[in-house]
Amino acid sequence: MGVMVRNLLAQLLGIATAISLAAVGGTAPVPAGAADVRGAPTAAADSPADLTGDIDFSVPSGTFQGELSVSLGTSVTGAEIRYTTDGTLPGPDSRRYDDTPLLLSGTTQLRARPFVGGAPAGDPGTALYVARAMDVSLDLPILVIDGYGKGKPGRDFVDSAALLFEPTGGYASLSATPTLATRIGYHLRGTSSSLFDKAPYRVEFRDNEDDDADYPVLGMPAESDWVLRGPYTDKALIREALTFDLARQLGYQAPRYAFVEFYLNVADRPLGAEDYQGVYMIVETIKNAKNRLDLKELDPDDVTLPAISGGYIFKFEWLTAEEPTLECVGRPATCWHYLEVVDPSPLQPEQQAWLTGHLQQFNDLMQSRSFADPTTGYPAWIDVGSFVDSLILNELTRNFDAYARSSYFYKDRGGKITAGPLWDLDITYGVGGGDNLETAGWQYEQPRWPKPNNWINRLVTDPAFVGLVRARWAELRRGPLSGAQLDARFAAITAPLVNAAERNFQRWPNLTTEKIGPIVTPTADTWQGQVRYMRDWMTERMAWLDSSAGWGGAAAAGG
């Protein structure tokens, strides 16, 4: 396959096209265990204090069927209450609450605020009431997003309600108490994946002032920014999850996640069975925050050393990098391309210039004859261990986008350039196109043009670096990548998904569809068959990496 053909395939797999990649799907089923019930909503157990403010809602946030009566009160002395149902904050001219209970018949964002003498006299409060036409009982957590009938989202944030229901006694129900009920903004994300009916979304938790609101989610630390990823071309449903888990066990940065079954209502009607979207992952975004990467934060006035030296998060996004980007000076064959700065945001001109200069020095070094000098070469510039693990993870998975897209790096203040975190791993383990479907060969040899960078290609010419990779691979094959530990990992991650996977593929019947848009995927009659394909592919891939053509005979038996 020639370079031009490979580049065309890569573009088709990675950037938006005019061709719809949506799979053919039927009417959404009512998931197993569904039963229609009626009654008042069950309220959120712990409504966030910043959301309810100084308003007492007689019925806290939750779901309901039919009609719902809600009364309002406040502890602010001598205050009258003004309220809205259109999502806007109440003002002095908003409707006055006259002590008559409000009767709701549809999904409503009820917002209220106390006023004294025509002026705000306390914190506003919001309660979220999602109308539903049914109930379900599922063995995974249930996430509901209701967009108040505004239609499918585009690239701009849409004001919506989010409710999260965790299993109690083994099952989660829409009529039960939501663990979390919050205002959110959400929008479509991704490139080619955004064209799927089962699309990915960016979610931002919001308070009453539309600022970020940090809440814990399913055991993950409190944060405001999340991504919803719905495995679609990954018909085993676990490619990203398993690799994230493996990376964290290695000590490599990777997001935490949780599986949910997702309902999305974009229509102006009660939530129904047709809103079922299947199995999704709630995933931490990559950001500089205490519970994420936790680097030194660059303030706008950090424009001199040592403060200006970090922390930064940057990534390569072949053909799709967004501003601010960093420009390399030099020959196209040895320069970097499509390098986007993720954090800080906004990036000050002085910070952009400093980071560009720092990376230019490193890139120039990597093209020199002395790049591998143990004192002045790349070991003085990069966290070598992270680059070793990055190479192993990208080659193990044969990630189609490895080294080219969603290829993250970070640099803390006074620290070295570090590879990671992992991101975007759906086109892996035998899903994609071209050479990455094969279990033999090196993914770093993929001939994309212009090449985002040649750092790994240069590193693998250094015997000392390759020696570290071989030793690390041997260590991992005796531990996390041994056959026994991988089998245990597969069993643990798939066990909770058995029933949910059946519902997912009733909703999205693509198990035997080989090509989803331009993406080549395995075919198997069952989800279990898809999981087995992935496991078998890994066995063959590791056997090649164990061989003399790979990293050389280091395997434990039974891989």
JSON list of N, CA, C and O in Angstrom, two decimals, residues 11 13 35 62 82 95 126 131 160 164 199 271 288 325 339 361 397 399 404 458 460 469 490 507 521 528 551:
[
{"chain": "A", "resi": 11, "resn": "GLN", "atom": "N", "xyz": [-6.90, 9.70, 6.64]},
{"chain": "A", "resi": 11, "resn": "GLN", "atom": "CA", "xyz": [-7.83, 10.83, 6.66]},
{"chain": "A", "resi": 11, "resn": "GLN", "atom": "C", "xyz": [-9.26, 10.35, 6.78]},
{"chain": "A", "resi": 11, "resn": "GLN", "atom": "O", "xyz": [-10.06, 10.92, 7.53]},
{"chain": "A", "resi": 13, "resn": "LEU", "atom": "N", "xyz": [-10.28, 7.66, 8.18]},
{"chain": "A", "resi": 13, "resn": "LEU", "atom": "CA", "xyz": [-10.51, 7.12, 9.51]},
{"chain": "A", "resi": 13, "resn": "LEU", "atom": "C", "xyz": [-10.52, 8.20, 10.58]},
{"chain": "A", "resi": 13, "resn": "LEU", "atom": "O", "xyz": [-11.08, 8.00, 11.64]},
{"chain": "A", "resi": 35, "resn": "ALA", "atom": "N", "xyz": [-40.37, -2.10, 33.32]},
{"chain": "A", "resi": 35, "resn": "ALA", "atom": "CA", "xyz": [-41.76, -2.18, 33.77]},
{"chain": "A", "resi": 35, "resn": "ALA", "atom": "C", "xyz": [-42.30, -0.78, 33.90]},
{"chain": "A", "resi": 35, "resn": "ALA", "atom": "O", "xyz": [-41.65, 0.08, 34.47]},
{"chain": "A", "resi": 62, "resn": "GLY", "atom": "N", "xyz": [-35.44, 14.90, 40.36]},
{"chain": "A", "resi": 62, "resn": "GLY", "atom": "CA", "xyz": [-35.66, 13.49, 40.07]},
{"chain": "A", "resi": 62, "resn": "GLY", "atom": "C", "xyz": [-36.51, 13.32, 38.83]},
{"chain": "A", "resi": 62, "resn": "GLY", "atom": "O", "xyz": [-36.67, 14.26, 38.04]},
{"chain": "A", "resi": 82, "resn": "ARG", "atom": "N", "xyz": [-39.28, 34.62, 43.23]},
{"chain": "A", "resi": 82, "resn": "ARG", "atom": "CA", "xyz": [-39.51, 34.73, 41.79]},
{"chain": "A", "resi": 82, "resn": "ARG", "atom": "C", "xyz": [-38.95, 33.47, 41.13]},
{"chain": "A", "resi": 82, "resn": "ARG", "atom": "O", "xyz": [-37.91, 32.95, 41.55]},
{"chain": "A", "resi": 95, "resn": "ARG", "atom": "N", "xyz": [-41.90, 35.70, 37.18]},
{"chain": "A", "resi": 95, "resn": "ARG", "atom": "CA", "xyz": [-43.17, 35.37, 37.82]},
{"chain": "A", "resi": 95, "resn": "ARG", "atom": "C", "xyz": [-42.98, 35.21, 39.34]},
{"chain": "A", "resi": 95, "resn": "ARG", "atom": "O", "xyz": [-42.04, 34.57, 39.79]},
{"chain": "A", "resi": 126, "resn": "THR", "atom": "N", "xyz": [-32.02, 25.73, 41.91]},
{"chain": "A", "resi": 126, "resn": "THR", "atom": "CA", "xyz": [-32.53, 25.02, 40.73]},
{"chain": "A", "resi": 126, "resn": "THR", "atom": "C", "xyz": [-32.87, 23.60, 41.11]},
{"chain": "A", "resi": 126, "resn": "THR", "atom": "O", "xyz": [-32.13, 22.94, 41.85]},
{"chain": "A", "resi": 131, "resn": "ALA", "atom": "N", "xyz": [-39.49, 14.32, 33.04]},
{"chain": "A", "resi": 131, "resn": "ALA", "atom": "CA", "xyz": [-40.68, 13.49, 32.80]},
{"chain": "A", "resi": 131, "resn": "ALA", "atom": "C", "xyz": [-40.27, 12.23, 32.04]},
{"chain": "A", "resi": 131, "resn": "ALA", "atom": "O", "xyz": [-39.41, 12.28, 31.16]},
{"chain": "A", "resi": 160, "resn": "SER", "atom": "N", "xyz": [-28.75, 21.49, 29.54]},
{"chain": "A", "resi": 160, "resn": "SER", "atom": "CA", "xyz": [-29.50, 20.25, 29.71]},
{"chain": "A", "resi": 160, "resn": "SER", "atom": "C", "xyz": [-29.51, 19.83, 31.17]},
{"chain": "A", "resi": 160, "resn": "SER", "atom": "O", "xyz": [-28.83, 20.42, 32.02]},
{"chain": "A", "resi": 164, "resn": "LEU", "atom": "N", "xyz": [-28.04, 10.78, 37.34]},
{"chain": "A", "resi": 164, "resn": "LEU", "atom": "CA", "xyz": [-27.26, 9.55, 37.40]},
{"chain": "A", "resi": 164, "resn": "LEU", "atom": "C", "xyz": [-27.86, 8.64, 38.46]},
{"chain": "A", "resi": 164, "resn": "LEU", "atom": "O", "xyz": [-28.05, 9.07, 39.61]},
{"chain": "A", "resi": 199, "resn": "ALA", "atom": "N", "xyz": [-22.93, 8.54, 19.19]},
{"chain": "A", "resi": 199, "resn": "ALA", "atom": "CA", "xyz": [-21.89, 9.56, 19.11]},
{"chain": "A", "resi": 199, "resn": "ALA", "atom": "C", "xyz": [-21.26, 9.84, 20.48]},
{"chain": "A", "resi": 199, "resn": "ALA", "atom": "O", "xyz": [-21.87, 9.57, 21.52]},
{"chain": "A", "resi": 271, "resn": "LEU", "atom": "N", "xyz": [-39.12, 11.23, 28.54]},
{"chain": "A", "resi": 271, "resn": "LEU", "atom": "CA", "xyz": [-38.09, 10.23, 28.28]},
{"chain": "A", "resi": 271, "resn": "LEU", "atom": "C", "xyz": [-38.75, 8.89, 28.01]},
{"chain": "A", "resi": 271, "resn": "LEU", "atom": "O", "xyz": [-39.65, 8.46, 28.75]},
{"chain": "A", "resi": 288, "resn": "ASN", "atom": "N", "xyz": [-5.30, 19.93, 33.43]},
{"chain": "A", "resi": 288, "resn": "ASN", "atom": "CA", "xyz": [-4.42, 20.23, 34.56]},
{"chain": "A", "resi": 288, "resn": "ASN", "atom": "C", "xyz": [-5.29, 20.60, 35.75]},
{"chain": "A", "resi": 288, "resn": "ASN", "atom": "O", "xyz": [-5.78, 21.72, 35.86]},
{"chain": "A", "resi": 325, "resn": "THR", "atom": "N", "xyz": [-1.38, 26.56, 18.24]},
{"chain": "A", "resi": 325, "resn": "THR", "atom": "CA", "xyz": [-0.44, 25.55, 17.78]},
{"chain": "A", "resi": 325, "resn": "THR", "atom": "C", "xyz": [0.98, 26.11, 17.85]},
{"chain": "A", "resi": 325, "resn": "THR", "atom": "O", "xyz": [1.17, 27.32, 17.89]},
{"chain": "A", "resi": 339, "resn": "LEU", "atom": "N", "xyz": [1.02, 20.40, 16.14]},
{"chain": "A", "resi": 339, "resn": "LEU", "atom": "CA", "xyz": [1.22, 20.34, 17.59]},
{"chain": "A", "resi": 339, "resn": "LEU", "atom": "C", "xyz": [0.35, 21.41, 18.25]},
{"chain": "A", "resi": 339, "resn": "LEU", "atom": "O", "xyz": [0.51, 22.60, 18.03]},
{"chain": "A", "resi": 361, "resn": "GLN", "atom": "N", "xyz": [14.51, 23.21, 20.63]},
{"chain": "A", "resi": 361, "resn": "GLN", "atom": "CA", "xyz": [15.82, 22.72, 21.05]},
{"chain": "A", "resi": 361, "resn": "GLN", "atom": "C", "xyz": [15.83, 21.20, 21.15]},
{"chain": "A", "resi": 361, "resn": "GLN", "atom": "O", "xyz": [16.79, 20.54, 20.71]},
{"chain": "A", "resi": 397, "resn": "THR", "atom": "N", "xyz": [-1.17, -2.38, 21.17]},
{"chain": "A", "resi": 397, "resn": "THR", "atom": "CA", "xyz": [-2.53, -2.17, 20.67]},
{"chain": "A", "resi": 397, "resn": "THR", "atom": "C", "xyz": [-2.57, -1.99, 19.16]},
{"chain": "A", "resi": 397, "resn": "THR", "atom": "O", "xyz": [-3.63, -2.12, 18.56]},
{"chain": "A", "resi": 399, "resn": "ASN", "atom": "N", "xyz": [-2.43, 0.83, 17.82]},
{"chain": "A", "resi": 399, "resn": "ASN", "atom": "CA", "xyz": [-3.34, 1.97, 17.73]},
{"chain": "A", "resi": 399, "resn": "ASN", "atom": "C", "xyz": [-3.15, 2.66, 16.39]},
{"chain": "A", "resi": 399, "resn": "ASN", "atom": "O", "xyz": [-2.06, 3.14, 16.08]},
{"chain": "A", "resi": 404, "resn": "ALA", "atom": "N", "xyz": [0.34, 10.02, 16.18]},
{"chain": "A", "resi": 404, "resn": "ALA", "atom": "CA", "xyz": [-0.16, 10.98, 15.20]},
{"chain": "A", "resi": 404, "resn": "ALA", "atom": "C", "xyz": [-1.35, 11.78, 15.69]},
{"chain": "A", "resi": 404, "resn": "ALA", "atom": "O", "xyz": [-1.43, 12.98, 15.46]},
{"chain": "A", "resi": 458, "resn": "ARG", "atom": "N", "xyz": [13.43, 8.00, 16.00]},
{"chain": "A", "resi": 458, "resn": "ARG", "atom": "CA", "xyz": [14.83, 8.24, 16.35]},
{"chain": "A", "resi": 458, "resn": "ARG", "atom": "C", "xyz": [15.22, 7.44, 17.59]},
{"chain": "A", "resi": 458, "resn": "ARG", "atom": "O", "xyz": [16.31, 6.85, 17.65]},
{"chain": "A", "resi": 460, "resn": "VAL", "atom": "N", "xyz": [14.20, 4.58, 18.66]},
{"chain": "A", "resi": 460, "resn": "VAL", "atom": "CA", "xyz": [14.38, 3.14, 18.45]},
{"chain": "A", "resi": 460, "resn": "VAL", "atom": "C", "xyz": [15.65, 2.83, 17.66]},
{"chain": "A", "resi": 460, "resn": "VAL", "atom": "O", "xyz": [15.97, 1.64, 17.45]},
{"chain": "A", "resi": 469, "resn": "VAL", "atom": "N", "xyz": [13.45, -0.93, 26.44]},
{"chain": "A", "resi": 469, "resn": "VAL", "atom": "CA", "xyz": [12.16, -1.44, 25.98]},
{"chain": "A", "resi": 469, "resn": "VAL", "atom": "C", "xyz": [12.10, -2.96, 26.13]},
{"chain": "A", "resi": 469, "resn": "VAL", "atom": "O", "xyz": [11.11, -3.52, 26.62]},
{"chain": "A", "resi": 490, "resn": "PHE", "atom": "N", "xyz": [-9.55, -9.68, 31.49]},
{"chain": "A", "resi": 490, "resn": "PHE", "atom": "CA", "xyz": [-10.69, -9.79, 30.58]},
{"chain": "A", "resi": 490, "resn": "PHE", "atom": "C", "xyz": [-11.94, -10.25, 31.33]},
{"chain": "A", "resi": 490, "resn": "PHE", "atom": "O", "xyz": [-13.04, -9.72, 31.12]},
{"chain": "A", "resi": 507, "resn": "ARG", "atom": "N", "xyz": [-29.92, -2.52, 20.37]},
{"chain": "A", "resi": 507, "resn": "ARG", "atom": "CA", "xyz": [-30.06, -1.13, 19.92]},
{"chain": "A", "resi": 507, "resn": "ARG", "atom": "C", "xyz": [-29.21, -0.85, 18.69]},
{"chain": "A", "resi": 507, "resn": "ARG", "atom": "O", "xyz": [-29.64, -0.13, 17.78]},
{"chain": "A", "resi": 521, "resn": "THR", "atom": "N", "xyz": [-13.84, -3.62, 10.89]},
{"chain": "A", "resi": 521, "resn": "THR", "atom": "CA", "xyz": [-14.08, -4.16, 12.23]},
{"chain": "A", "resi": 521, "resn": "THR", "atom": "C", "xyz": [-14.25, -5.67, 12.16]},
{"chain": "A", "resi": 521, "resn": "THR", "atom": "O", "xyz": [-14.64, -6.22, 11.12]},
{"chain": "A", "resi": 528, "resn": "GLN", "atom": "N", "xyz": [-19.77, -11.98, 22.90]},
{"chain": "A", "resi": 528, "resn": "GLN", "atom": "CA", "xyz": [-18.72, -12.85, 23.44]},
{"chain": "A", "resi": 528, "resn": "GLN", "atom": "C", "xyz": [-17.71, -13.21, 22.35]},
{"chain": "A", "resi": 528, "resn": "GLN", "atom": "O", "xyz": [-16.50, -13.31, 22.62]},
{"chain": "A", "resi": 551, "resn": "TRP", "atom": "N", "xyz": [10.66, -7.77, 20.27]},
{"chain": "A", "resi": 551, "resn": "TRP", "atom": "CA", "xyz": [11.52, -7.42, 21.39]},
{"chain": "A", "resi": 551, "resn": "TRP", "atom": "C", "xyz": [12.20, -8.62, 22.01]},
{"chain": "A", "resi": 551, "resn": "TRP", "atom": "O", "xyz": [12.71, -8.56, 23.12]}
]
